[in-house]
Structures are given as structure tokens and as C-alpha cells.
């Protein structure tokens, strides 16, 4: 039913794909990968270019020669007429077709694109919670206010554990399972730990979480507990937690699942495919992403770069990264050192997800911004809170860290860096319920200090919708509607 055109020039690989899409007897998940993932990936050091095989990476995923991070690379894709180079037209067709497939793996918005992440020996080892396939929403109110017609939100908070981390976790957890690890671990500002704990227990693995004491949102902590992680709250910030965990994994056989793990980024590149597919493979002009440890912006950059190199799309979108003003090391690095070096900062922001002063993937993120002609800027606490309330008023909601995207877009628009004719996609990274305390404090007027809201008071009050205590009579309830018409 789905035989032409060929997906790969390589006959062996092609045969496997035909079996995947049902031309032959439908395969079990266990035999999907033979030939397809074999030797297709290796790791390349982002700093010195050294190449190693995936199984040879050190436990902290740092290059033995220069200490930089690795990227997954697929050597067969480099040769224009090489047998392992995927066929763009056939892949687009297959990926869309899989949305109606009965095969479990096809229901994942990550593994639906598995030809572009051949990282497993067997796709039967994939640990999936049916992540991805997240909605792309139009933002009509913000679009009108900003004078941009084509403004969308890719809501990664609509993933199984409520954040974008799930797309990366399914990939890296599958590698952990395939390589026989018993324990996995991460340092986290909350979402990685929630996601890791969920995928670990699905995989039958045990998980260790290191989090900064008192600095993560309750919704996220509750998830790690519920999914059964060993959760340690440390008197350290995120950067301190990650440093400590690096020492631990270098001593004990525990698989590190922070975004320094290059397989995380392989999963996290797939929303780029979904975005391109949603626009019928015409990429938007501009993608705006929050920046914390900078894995996500790096991964999305890789996704668009690979699609471009393989001829799936004609160009890359501009990729802009937005940080909180109190946690802006990449903004400073680009402004002061042209992105060539980065000085860690002591991070402070109520957007706790991005309270990171020494981001691991800063070089990769700097490349994504620079090669696409995007920008990197920071936004204040008031700007984040206002933007978050505006996204709530669209009927979507998101967690504070995600709202930096809209706050950043407003600045870019005010500075004339984005034209009204451009198509813009904001990447919303976390669900609104992750940090309900922040939202309630905003609406009660207890979130921001007077200094922080100075000059924006009227705007803030116009967005606040505090709950009211009302007598239990129709008249009292109807009276509460007064002043809210329109
Ligand atoms: N948005 C949310 C909701 C996040 O949880 C994070 C990171 C980011 C944005 C930033 O993404 O690190 O790839 O630049 N959260 C991590 C965690 C650090 O531990 O959950 P990044």
C-alpha cells in the first residue's frame, strides 16, 4: 500500500521501511530497526570535531580531548547520493501516513520521525508515552496587538508530563534501557525530573533526581514523587546540582539524562519536524524559544538544519532565544564576547525553570542563533508575568519560563526586528498547571514588587482576575459580573 517512491537508496534499509509501513506482514516493534539504525549514528565533539561511537562516550558526555559536548551525527546523510541518505518526498508521505497507523510507535510524535533519529539498535526498545504531536495554536489576540497576522504557539506543555522534556526523554531513556542501565539520574529545575521519573518507571528503571531546595515549582516536585524517583533536594542551585551529579555518574554506573546527553537533543529536535509539517514544509520565518540550559534551542536548531541539509525544507527559520534578565548568561556572551566565551552568572528569576547561570549547551545555542540570523535578548520579571497572563487570556496558558517567548517577541517587534508579514512561532515549553502558585500570586497582586512593576501597573491590573468571595445568592453573583462585560 505504500511502496513508492523509495525511502532510502539502500536496498536493505528500504526493505525494512516497507515492512514498517505495512507493505509486507506488519512487523512487531522489536524488528523495526534492523539495518536502519545499524551504524548510522556516531558522536561528534562540538568543540574539536573528534568522532567516537555512541557506546564510547564517557558518563558525563564530555569529550576526553577538549571537554566540550557531543552531537549525534549520521555520516551516511552527508553524501548526496549515498545509500543511507533518506528520500525527502517519501519520508514526508510516510510520516503523515503514520498518524493513522495502528502501530504503537507511530503514535509517538517523536518516533513517527524515526528515520531521522536512528539511534537505537532496535526500535523495540523505545520507551514511549505517546509524546509529541503537540498542538500548534494561532494566537489571535496577541497577533492583533502586535500587528502580526501569522503568530502561533507550538505548545510543548501538552506533552504527557506537561513539558517539552518528554520528546527528549523518550529518546535518551530508550538508549539507557537498550544499553542495560539500571539507574538513571538528572539535575533539574523541575521539568526534566518529572519527565525522567515518568519514563524511567515505564522503562522499569530506577531514577535519581537532584533539585535545588525550595527553588522548583510544586507541580513538578509532586510529579517526581508520584512517579517514584529518589528525590534529593540540595542546598545548591541548578548549576551546583549538575556539577555534583557529574561527579556521581563518573563514579557509579548511573546514566546521565540531562541535556548534555546528546540523545536527549535527538528527541527534542522532532518538534521542528512537526512545525515544518504543519506549514506543509514551508518553514515559518521566525522561531522564538526560551533559554535555560540551552539544550532546547540547540535541538530545534539541529532539527531545522538537518531538514534543510536533507532537502526536506528550503531554508531554516530565524531562531531567537529569550532569557530572564536575572539569568541571562547567553545574552551577555553574545553581546560582550560575540558568543565565543561565556561567563556564568548567579541566576535569579521567578521563572524557576530557567534559573540557570552556567548553561551547558551555550555553544550549540549560539550557533543556532548566529547561523539563522536570530537574536538573543532578555526580559524582566514584569514582562514575563504580563506575557504569561496574556497567553492565559488566549485560553492556552503556560508556565512562566515559556512566557519569555511572547515577552521577547514584543521587544523584537518594538525594535523593528520582525516585520508584520512574518510568520512567527513561539515555543511554549511547559503547562500552565506546573506552577499554579505563580499564577495565583499574579492575579492576587502579590507576585511582583513595586519596583518590578513600576510603570506597568495599569497593564498588570487590567490582566488580573482574582477570585472574589461572594455571597451565595443569584443577585450577588450577578453583581460580580458588572464591570466584566466585554
Ligand atoms: N522552559 C521550561 C518550562 C523548562 O523547564 C526549561 C528547562 C526551559 C524552558 C529551558 O530549556 O534548558 O533546554 O534551555 N528546564 C530544565 C529542567 C533545565 O531541569 O527542567 P533549556
Coordinates of C-alpha atoms and ligand atoms in Angstrom, one line a residue:
X1 CA 0.0 0.0 0.0
X2 CA 2.9 2.4 0.4
X3 CA 5.7 1.3 -1.8
X4 CA 6.9 4.2 -3.9
X5 CA 8.9 6.3 -4.0
X6 CA 11.8 4.6 -2.2
X7 CA 12.6 6.0 1.2
X8 CA 16.3 5.1 1.1
X9 CA 18.6 4.3 -1.8
X10 CA 20.0 1.4 0.3
X11 CA 18.1 -1.8 -0.6
X12 CA 18.4 -3.3 2.9
X13 CA 17.2 -0.2 4.6
X14 CA 14.4 0.2 2.1
X15 CA 13.1 -3.3 2.8
X16 CA 12.9 -2.6 6.5
X17 CA 10.9 0.6 5.8
X18 CA 8.5 -1.2 3.6
X19 CA 7.8 -3.6 6.4
X20 CA 7.3 -0.7 8.8
X21 CA 4.6 0.8 6.6
X22 CA 2.8 -2.4 6.1
X23 CA 3.7 -3.4 2.6
X24 CA 4.8 -6.7 3.9
X25 CA 3.5 -8.5 7.1
X26 CA 3.3 -5.8 9.8
X27 CA 6.4 -6.1 12.0
X28 CA 6.4 -6.2 15.7
X29 CA 8.1 -3.2 17.3
X30 CA 11.1 -5.4 18.0
X31 CA 12.2 -5.9 14.5
X32 CA 11.7 -2.4 13.1
X33 CA 15.2 -1.3 13.3
X34 CA 17.4 -4.0 11.8
X35 CA 19.5 -2.4 9.2
X36 CA 18.0 1.1 9.7
X37 CA 19.8 2.2 12.8
X38 CA 22.8 0.0 12.5
X39 CA 26.0 2.1 12.5
X40 CA 24.0 5.1 11.2
X41 CA 24.9 7.3 14.1
X42 CA 28.1 8.4 15.8
X43 CA 29.0 11.2 18.2
X44 CA 31.0 14.3 17.1
X45 CA 32.5 16.7 19.5
X46 CA 31.1 20.1 19.1
X47 CA 34.4 21.7 20.1
X48 CA 37.2 19.8 18.5
X49 CA 35.3 17.6 16.0
X50 CA 36.6 14.3 17.4
X51 CA 34.4 11.4 16.4
X52 CA 33.5 8.4 18.7
X53 CA 31.0 5.7 18.6
X54 CA 27.9 6.1 20.8
X55 CA 28.9 3.4 23.3
X56 CA 32.3 5.0 23.9
X57 CA 31.0 8.3 25.4
X58 CA 32.2 9.0 28.9
X59 CA 29.5 9.0 31.6
X60 CA 29.4 12.8 31.7
X61 CA 29.2 13.1 27.9
X62 CA 32.3 15.4 27.7
X63 CA 35.0 15.0 25.1
X64 CA 38.1 13.4 26.5
X65 CA 40.2 15.7 24.4
X66 CA 38.7 19.1 24.8
X67 CA 35.9 18.8 27.4
X68 CA 33.1 20.0 25.1
X69 CA 29.8 18.3 24.4
X70 CA 28.9 15.8 21.7
X71 CA 26.3 15.9 18.9
X72 CA 24.7 12.9 17.3
X73 CA 25.8 12.7 13.7
X74 CA 24.7 10.5 10.8
X75 CA 27.6 10.1 8.4
X76 CA 25.5 8.5 5.6
X77 CA 23.5 11.6 5.2
X78 CA 26.4 13.7 4.1
X79 CA 26.8 12.0 0.7
X80 CA 24.4 13.5 -1.8
X81 CA 23.7 10.2 -3.5
X82 CA 24.7 8.0 -0.6
X83 CA 22.6 4.8 0.1
X84 CA 21.8 5.9 3.6
X85 CA 20.5 9.3 2.7
X86 CA 16.8 9.5 3.3
X87 CA 14.4 10.4 0.4
X88 CA 12.6 13.6 1.4
X89 CA 9.4 13.1 -0.6
X90 CA 8.8 9.6 0.6
X91 CA 9.5 10.4 4.2
X92 CA 7.0 13.3 4.3
X93 CA 4.4 10.9 2.9
X94 CA 5.3 8.1 5.4
X95 CA 5.3 10.4 8.4
X96 CA 1.9 11.7 7.7
X97 CA 0.5 8.2 7.0
X98 CA 1.8 7.0 10.4
X99 CA -0.7 9.4 12.1
X100 CA -3.4 6.9 11.1
X101 CA -1.3 3.8 11.8
X102 CA -2.2 1.1 14.3
X103 CA 1.4 0.6 15.3
X104 CA 2.1 1.8 18.9
X105 CA 5.4 3.5 18.0
X106 CA 3.7 5.5 15.2
X107 CA 1.5 7.2 17.8
X108 CA 4.6 9.0 19.2
X109 CA 5.3 12.3 17.7
X110 CA 9.0 11.6 18.2
X111 CA 9.3 8.0 16.8
X112 CA 6.9 8.8 13.9
X113 CA 10.0 10.5 12.6
X114 CA 12.4 7.6 13.5
X115 CA 14.2 7.6 10.1
X116 CA 15.8 10.9 11.3
X117 CA 16.8 9.5 14.7
X118 CA 18.4 6.1 14.0
X119 CA 20.0 5.9 17.5
X120 CA 18.7 2.6 18.7
X121 CA 19.8 -0.9 17.8
X122 CA 16.1 -1.9 18.0
X123 CA 13.1 0.4 17.9
X124 CA 11.5 -2.3 20.1
X125 CA 13.5 -0.7 22.9
X126 CA 11.7 2.6 22.6
X127 CA 10.1 3.8 25.8
X128 CA 7.2 6.0 24.8
X129 CA 4.3 7.7 26.5
X130 CA 2.9 8.9 23.1
X131 CA 4.8 12.2 23.4
X132 CA 4.9 14.8 20.7
X133 CA 2.2 15.6 18.2
X134 CA 1.5 18.7 20.2
X135 CA -0.9 21.4 19.0
X136 CA 0.1 24.5 17.1
X137 CA -2.3 27.2 18.1
X138 CA -3.0 30.5 16.5
X139 CA -2.7 33.4 18.9
X140 CA -5.3 35.9 17.5
X141 CA -5.3 38.4 20.3
X142 CA -1.6 38.8 20.6
X143 CA -1.3 38.8 16.8
X144 CA -3.8 41.7 16.6
X145 CA -2.0 43.7 19.3
X146 CA 1.4 43.1 17.7
X147 CA 0.2 43.6 14.1
X148 CA 1.4 40.2 13.0
X149 CA -1.1 38.0 11.3
X150 CA 0.7 34.7 11.5
X151 CA 1.5 34.3 15.1
X152 CA 1.4 30.7 16.5
X153 CA 2.3 28.8 19.7
X154 CA 3.7 25.3 19.5
X155 CA 2.5 24.1 22.9
X156 CA 5.1 21.6 24.2
X157 CA 3.4 21.8 27.5
X158 CA 0.8 19.5 26.0
X159 CA 3.1 16.5 26.3
X160 CA 2.4 13.6 28.7
X161 CA 4.2 15.1 31.7
X162 CA 3.4 18.6 30.8
X163 CA 6.7 19.8 29.3
X164 CA 8.9 19.7 26.2
X165 CA 11.3 17.4 28.1
X166 CA 9.2 14.3 27.1
X167 CA 10.3 14.5 23.5
X168 CA 14.0 14.3 24.5
X169 CA 13.4 11.9 27.4
X170 CA 11.8 9.2 25.2
X171 CA 14.9 9.1 23.1
X172 CA 17.6 9.1 25.8
X173 CA 15.6 6.8 28.1
X174 CA 15.3 4.3 25.3
X175 CA 19.1 4.4 24.9
X176 CA 19.5 3.9 28.7
X177 CA 17.3 0.9 28.5
X178 CA 18.9 -0.6 25.4
X179 CA 22.4 -0.3 27.0
X180 CA 21.2 -2.1 30.1
X181 CA 21.4 0.6 32.8
X182 CA 19.5 0.0 36.0
X183 CA 19.7 3.6 37.3
X184 CA 19.2 7.0 35.5
X185 CA 19.7 10.5 37.0
X186 CA 19.3 14.2 36.3
X187 CA 19.8 17.5 38.0
X188 CA 16.8 19.6 37.3
X189 CA 14.8 22.8 37.8
X190 CA 11.8 20.5 37.8
X191 CA 10.5 19.5 34.4
X192 CA 13.4 17.2 33.5
X193 CA 13.0 15.4 36.8
X194 CA 9.2 15.0 36.3
X195 CA 9.8 13.7 32.8
X196 CA 12.7 11.4 33.6
X197 CA 10.9 9.9 36.6
X198 CA 7.9 9.0 34.4
X199 CA 9.8 7.5 31.6
X200 CA 12.1 5.6 34.0
X201 CA 9.3 3.9 35.7
X202 CA 7.7 3.0 32.3
X203 CA 11.1 1.5 31.3
X204 CA 11.4 -0.4 34.6
X205 CA 14.5 1.6 35.6
X206 CA 15.2 3.4 38.9
X207 CA 15.7 7.2 38.9
X208 CA 17.6 9.7 41.0
X209 CA 16.7 13.4 40.9
X210 CA 18.8 16.3 42.3
X211 CA 16.9 19.6 42.6
X212 CA 17.7 22.9 44.2
X213 CA 15.9 23.0 47.6
X214 CA 12.9 25.4 47.6
X215 CA 13.5 26.6 44.1
X216 CA 11.3 24.4 42.0
X217 CA 7.6 24.6 41.4
X218 CA 5.4 22.2 43.5
X219 CA 3.6 20.7 40.5
X220 CA 7.0 19.4 39.2
X221 CA 8.2 18.1 42.5
X222 CA 4.9 16.3 43.0
X223 CA 5.3 14.5 39.7
X224 CA 8.8 13.2 40.6
X225 CA 7.5 11.9 43.9
X226 CA 4.4 10.3 42.3
X227 CA 6.5 8.6 39.5
X228 CA 8.7 7.1 42.2
X229 CA 12.1 8.9 41.8
X230 CA 14.6 9.1 44.6
X231 CA 14.4 12.9 45.0
X232 CA 17.2 14.8 46.8
X233 CA 16.7 18.5 47.5
X234 CA 20.1 20.0 47.7
X235 CA 21.3 23.3 49.3
X236 CA 22.6 24.3 45.8
X237 CA 21.3 25.9 42.7
X238 CA 20.7 24.0 39.4
X239 CA 24.3 24.5 38.3
X240 CA 25.6 23.1 41.6
X241 CA 23.3 20.1 41.3
X242 CA 24.6 19.4 37.8
X243 CA 28.2 19.7 38.9
X244 CA 27.6 17.3 41.8
X245 CA 25.8 14.8 39.6
X246 CA 28.6 14.8 37.1
X247 CA 30.9 13.7 39.9
X248 CA 28.5 11.0 40.9
X249 CA 28.0 9.5 37.4
X250 CA 31.8 9.4 36.9
X251 CA 31.9 7.1 39.9
X252 CA 28.7 5.0 39.7
X253 CA 27.0 3.2 36.8
X254 CA 24.2 5.7 36.5
X255 CA 23.1 7.0 33.2
X256 CA 23.0 10.8 33.0
X257 CA 19.8 12.2 31.4
X258 CA 20.4 15.9 31.4
X259 CA 20.6 17.6 28.1
X260 CA 24.4 17.2 28.0
X261 CA 23.3 13.7 26.9
X262 CA 23.2 14.1 23.1
X263 CA 20.3 11.6 22.6
X264 CA 18.0 14.0 24.6
X265 CA 18.6 16.6 21.8
X266 CA 17.7 14.0 19.1
X267 CA 14.3 13.7 20.6
X268 CA 13.9 17.4 21.2
X269 CA 14.7 18.2 17.5
X270 CA 11.5 16.5 16.4
X271 CA 9.1 19.4 17.2
X272 CA 11.0 21.2 14.3
X273 CA 9.7 18.4 12.0
X274 CA 6.2 18.8 13.3
X275 CA 6.3 22.6 12.8
X276 CA 7.6 22.2 9.3
X277 CA 5.0 19.6 8.6
X278 CA 2.2 21.8 10.0
X279 CA 3.2 24.5 7.5
X280 CA 3.3 22.0 4.7
X281 CA 7.1 22.0 4.7
X282 CA 7.3 25.8 4.3
X283 CA 9.1 26.8 7.5
X284 CA 7.9 29.8 9.5
X285 CA 10.1 32.9 9.3
X286 CA 10.9 33.0 13.0
X287 CA 11.0 30.7 15.9
X288 CA 11.3 32.0 19.4
X289 CA 12.5 29.7 22.2
X290 CA 13.1 30.2 26.0
X291 CA 16.7 29.7 27.1
X292 CA 17.9 28.0 30.3
X293 CA 20.4 25.3 30.0
X294 CA 20.1 25.9 26.2
X295 CA 19.5 22.3 25.1
X296 CA 16.2 23.0 23.5
X297 CA 17.2 25.9 21.3
X298 CA 20.2 23.8 20.2
X299 CA 18.0 20.8 19.5
X300 CA 15.5 22.7 17.4
X301 CA 18.3 24.3 15.5
X302 CA 19.7 20.9 14.7
X303 CA 16.3 19.7 13.6
X304 CA 15.8 22.5 11.1
X305 CA 19.5 22.2 10.0
X306 CA 19.1 18.5 9.2
X307 CA 15.8 19.0 7.4
X308 CA 17.5 21.8 5.3
X309 CA 20.6 19.6 4.6
X310 CA 18.4 16.7 3.6
X311 CA 16.3 18.8 1.3
X312 CA 13.1 18.5 3.3
X313 CA 12.8 22.3 3.6
X314 CA 14.2 25.1 1.6
X315 CA 15.6 27.2 4.4
X316 CA 15.9 27.5 8.2
X317 CA 13.8 29.9 10.3
X318 CA 15.5 32.6 12.3
X319 CA 15.9 31.2 15.8
X320 CA 15.8 33.6 18.7
X321 CA 16.5 32.7 22.3
X322 CA 15.0 34.7 25.2
X323 CA 16.3 34.6 28.7
X324 CA 15.1 36.1 32.0
X325 CA 17.1 39.3 32.8
X326 CA 18.3 37.8 36.0
X327 CA 19.6 34.6 34.3
X328 CA 21.0 35.9 31.0
X329 CA 24.5 34.4 30.5
X330 CA 24.0 33.8 26.8
X331 CA 22.6 37.3 26.2
X332 CA 25.8 38.7 27.8
X333 CA 28.1 36.2 26.0
X334 CA 26.7 37.3 22.6
X335 CA 26.7 41.0 23.4
X336 CA 30.1 41.1 25.0
X337 CA 32.1 38.3 23.5
X338 CA 30.4 37.6 20.2
X339 CA 29.3 34.2 21.6
X340 CA 32.9 33.0 21.8
X341 CA 33.1 32.6 25.6
X342 CA 30.6 32.6 28.4
X343 CA 30.9 33.9 31.9
X344 CA 28.5 32.2 34.3
X345 CA 26.1 34.4 36.3
X346 CA 24.4 33.9 39.6
X347 CA 20.8 33.3 38.4
X348 CA 17.7 34.9 39.9
X349 CA 14.2 34.7 38.4
X350 CA 10.7 33.6 39.4
X351 CA 10.6 31.7 36.2
X352 CA 12.4 28.9 38.1
X353 CA 12.6 26.5 35.1
X354 CA 15.2 28.8 33.5
X355 CA 17.0 29.9 36.7
X356 CA 20.4 28.7 35.3
X357 CA 23.6 30.7 35.3
X358 CA 26.0 28.4 33.6
X359 CA 24.2 26.7 30.7
X360 CA 25.8 23.6 29.3
X361 CA 24.8 23.9 25.7
X362 CA 25.6 27.5 25.2
X363 CA 27.9 27.0 22.2
X364 CA 25.3 24.9 20.3
X365 CA 22.6 27.5 21.0
X366 CA 24.9 30.4 20.0
X367 CA 25.5 28.6 16.7
X368 CA 21.7 28.2 16.1
X369 CA 21.1 31.9 16.7
X370 CA 24.1 33.0 14.6
X371 CA 23.7 30.7 11.6
X372 CA 20.0 31.6 11.3
X373 CA 20.3 35.4 11.9
X374 CA 18.1 35.3 15.1
X375 CA 18.5 37.3 18.2
X376 CA 19.2 36.7 21.9
X377 CA 17.7 39.0 24.4
X378 CA 16.4 39.2 28.0
X379 CA 13.1 40.2 29.5
X380 CA 12.2 41.5 33.0
X381 CA 10.1 39.8 35.7
X382 CA 7.2 42.2 34.9
X383 CA 7.4 41.5 31.2
X384 CA 7.3 37.7 31.9
X385 CA 4.3 38.0 34.2
X386 CA 2.4 40.2 31.8
X387 CA 3.1 37.9 28.8
X388 CA 2.1 34.8 30.8
X389 CA -1.2 36.4 31.7
X390 CA -1.8 37.3 28.0
X391 CA -1.1 33.7 27.0
X392 CA -3.6 32.7 29.6
X393 CA -6.1 35.1 28.2
X394 CA -5.8 33.3 24.8
X395 CA -7.2 30.2 26.5
X396 CA -3.9 28.4 26.4
X397 CA -1.8 29.2 29.5
X398 CA 1.8 28.2 30.0
X399 CA 4.4 28.2 32.8
X400 CA 6.4 31.4 33.4
X401 CA 9.5 30.2 31.6
X402 CA 7.5 29.7 28.4
X403 CA 6.1 33.3 28.5
X404 CA 9.5 34.8 27.9
X405 CA 8.8 34.0 24.2
X406 CA 5.9 36.4 23.9
X407 CA 7.7 39.0 26.1
X408 CA 10.7 38.7 23.7
X409 CA 8.6 38.9 20.6
X410 CA 7.1 42.2 21.9
X411 CA 10.6 43.6 22.2
X412 CA 11.7 42.3 18.8
X413 CA 8.7 43.8 17.2
X414 CA 9.1 47.2 19.0
X415 CA 12.7 47.3 17.8
X416 CA 11.6 46.7 14.2
X417 CA 13.3 43.3 14.0
X418 CA 10.2 41.4 13.0
X419 CA 8.0 42.6 10.1
X420 CA 4.2 42.3 10.2
X421 CA 4.3 40.0 7.2
X422 CA 6.4 37.4 9.0
X423 CA 5.2 34.0 10.3
X424 CA 6.3 33.6 13.9
X425 CA 6.1 30.5 16.2
X426 CA 6.6 30.8 19.9
X427 CA 7.7 27.6 21.6
X428 CA 5.7 27.2 24.8
X429 CA 7.7 24.7 26.8
X430 CA 5.6 24.0 29.9
X431 CA 2.0 23.6 31.0
X432 CA 0.2 26.3 33.0
X433 CA -0.5 23.9 35.9
X434 CA 3.1 23.2 36.6
X435 CA 3.4 26.4 38.6
X436 CA -0.1 27.4 39.8
X437 CA 1.4 29.4 42.7
X438 CA 3.0 31.9 40.3
X439 CA -0.3 32.3 38.5
X440 CA -2.3 32.8 41.7
X441 CA 0.2 35.3 43.1
X442 CA 0.0 37.3 39.9
X443 CA -3.8 37.5 39.9
X444 CA -3.8 38.4 43.6
X445 CA -1.3 41.1 43.1
X446 CA 1.4 39.5 45.3
X447 CA 3.8 38.3 42.7
X448 CA 5.8 41.4 41.7
X449 CA 7.5 44.0 43.9
X450 CA 6.6 47.7 43.5
X451 CA 10.0 48.2 41.8
X452 CA 9.4 45.4 39.4
X453 CA 6.0 46.6 38.3
X454 CA 6.9 50.3 38.2
X455 CA 5.5 51.9 35.1
X456 CA 3.4 48.8 34.2
X457 CA 0.8 49.0 37.0
X458 CA -2.2 49.7 34.8
X459 CA -1.3 47.0 32.3
X460 CA -0.9 44.5 35.2
X461 CA -4.2 45.4 36.9
X462 CA -6.1 45.1 33.5
X463 CA -4.9 41.5 33.3
X464 CA -5.5 40.5 37.0
X465 CA -8.6 38.2 37.6
X466 CA -8.5 37.5 41.3
X467 CA -11.2 35.2 42.6
X468 CA -13.8 37.0 44.7
X469 CA -15.6 35.9 47.8
X470 CA -19.3 36.3 47.0
X471 CA -22.5 35.6 48.9
X472 CA -24.3 32.5 47.8
X473 CA -27.2 34.4 46.2
X474 CA -28.1 35.0 42.5
X475 CA -28.0 38.7 43.0
X476 CA -24.6 38.7 44.5
X477 CA -23.2 36.5 41.7
X478 CA -24.8 38.6 39.0
X479 CA -23.4 41.7 40.7
X480 CA -20.0 40.2 40.3
X481 CA -20.4 40.3 36.5
X482 CA -20.7 44.0 36.5
X483 CA -17.7 45.7 35.1
X484 CA -16.6 42.5 33.3
X485 CA -18.8 42.9 30.2
X486 CA -16.8 42.6 27.0
Ligands
LIG1 N1 11.1 26.1 29.7 C1 10.8 25.2 30.6 C2 9.4 25.0 31.1 C3 11.9 24.4 31.2 O1 11.6 23.5 32.1 C4 13.2 24.6 30.7 C5 14.3 23.9 31.3 C6 13.4 25.6 29.7 C7 12.3 26.3 29.2 C8 14.8 25.9 29.2 O2 15.1 24.9 28.3 O3 17.3 24.3 29.4 O4 16.7 23.5 27.1 O5 17.2 25.9 27.5 N2 14.3 23.1 32.3 C9 15.3 22.2 32.7 C10 14.8 21.3 33.8 C11 16.6 22.9 33.0 O6 15.6 20.8 34.6 O7 13.6 21.0 33.8 P1 16.7 24.6 28.1

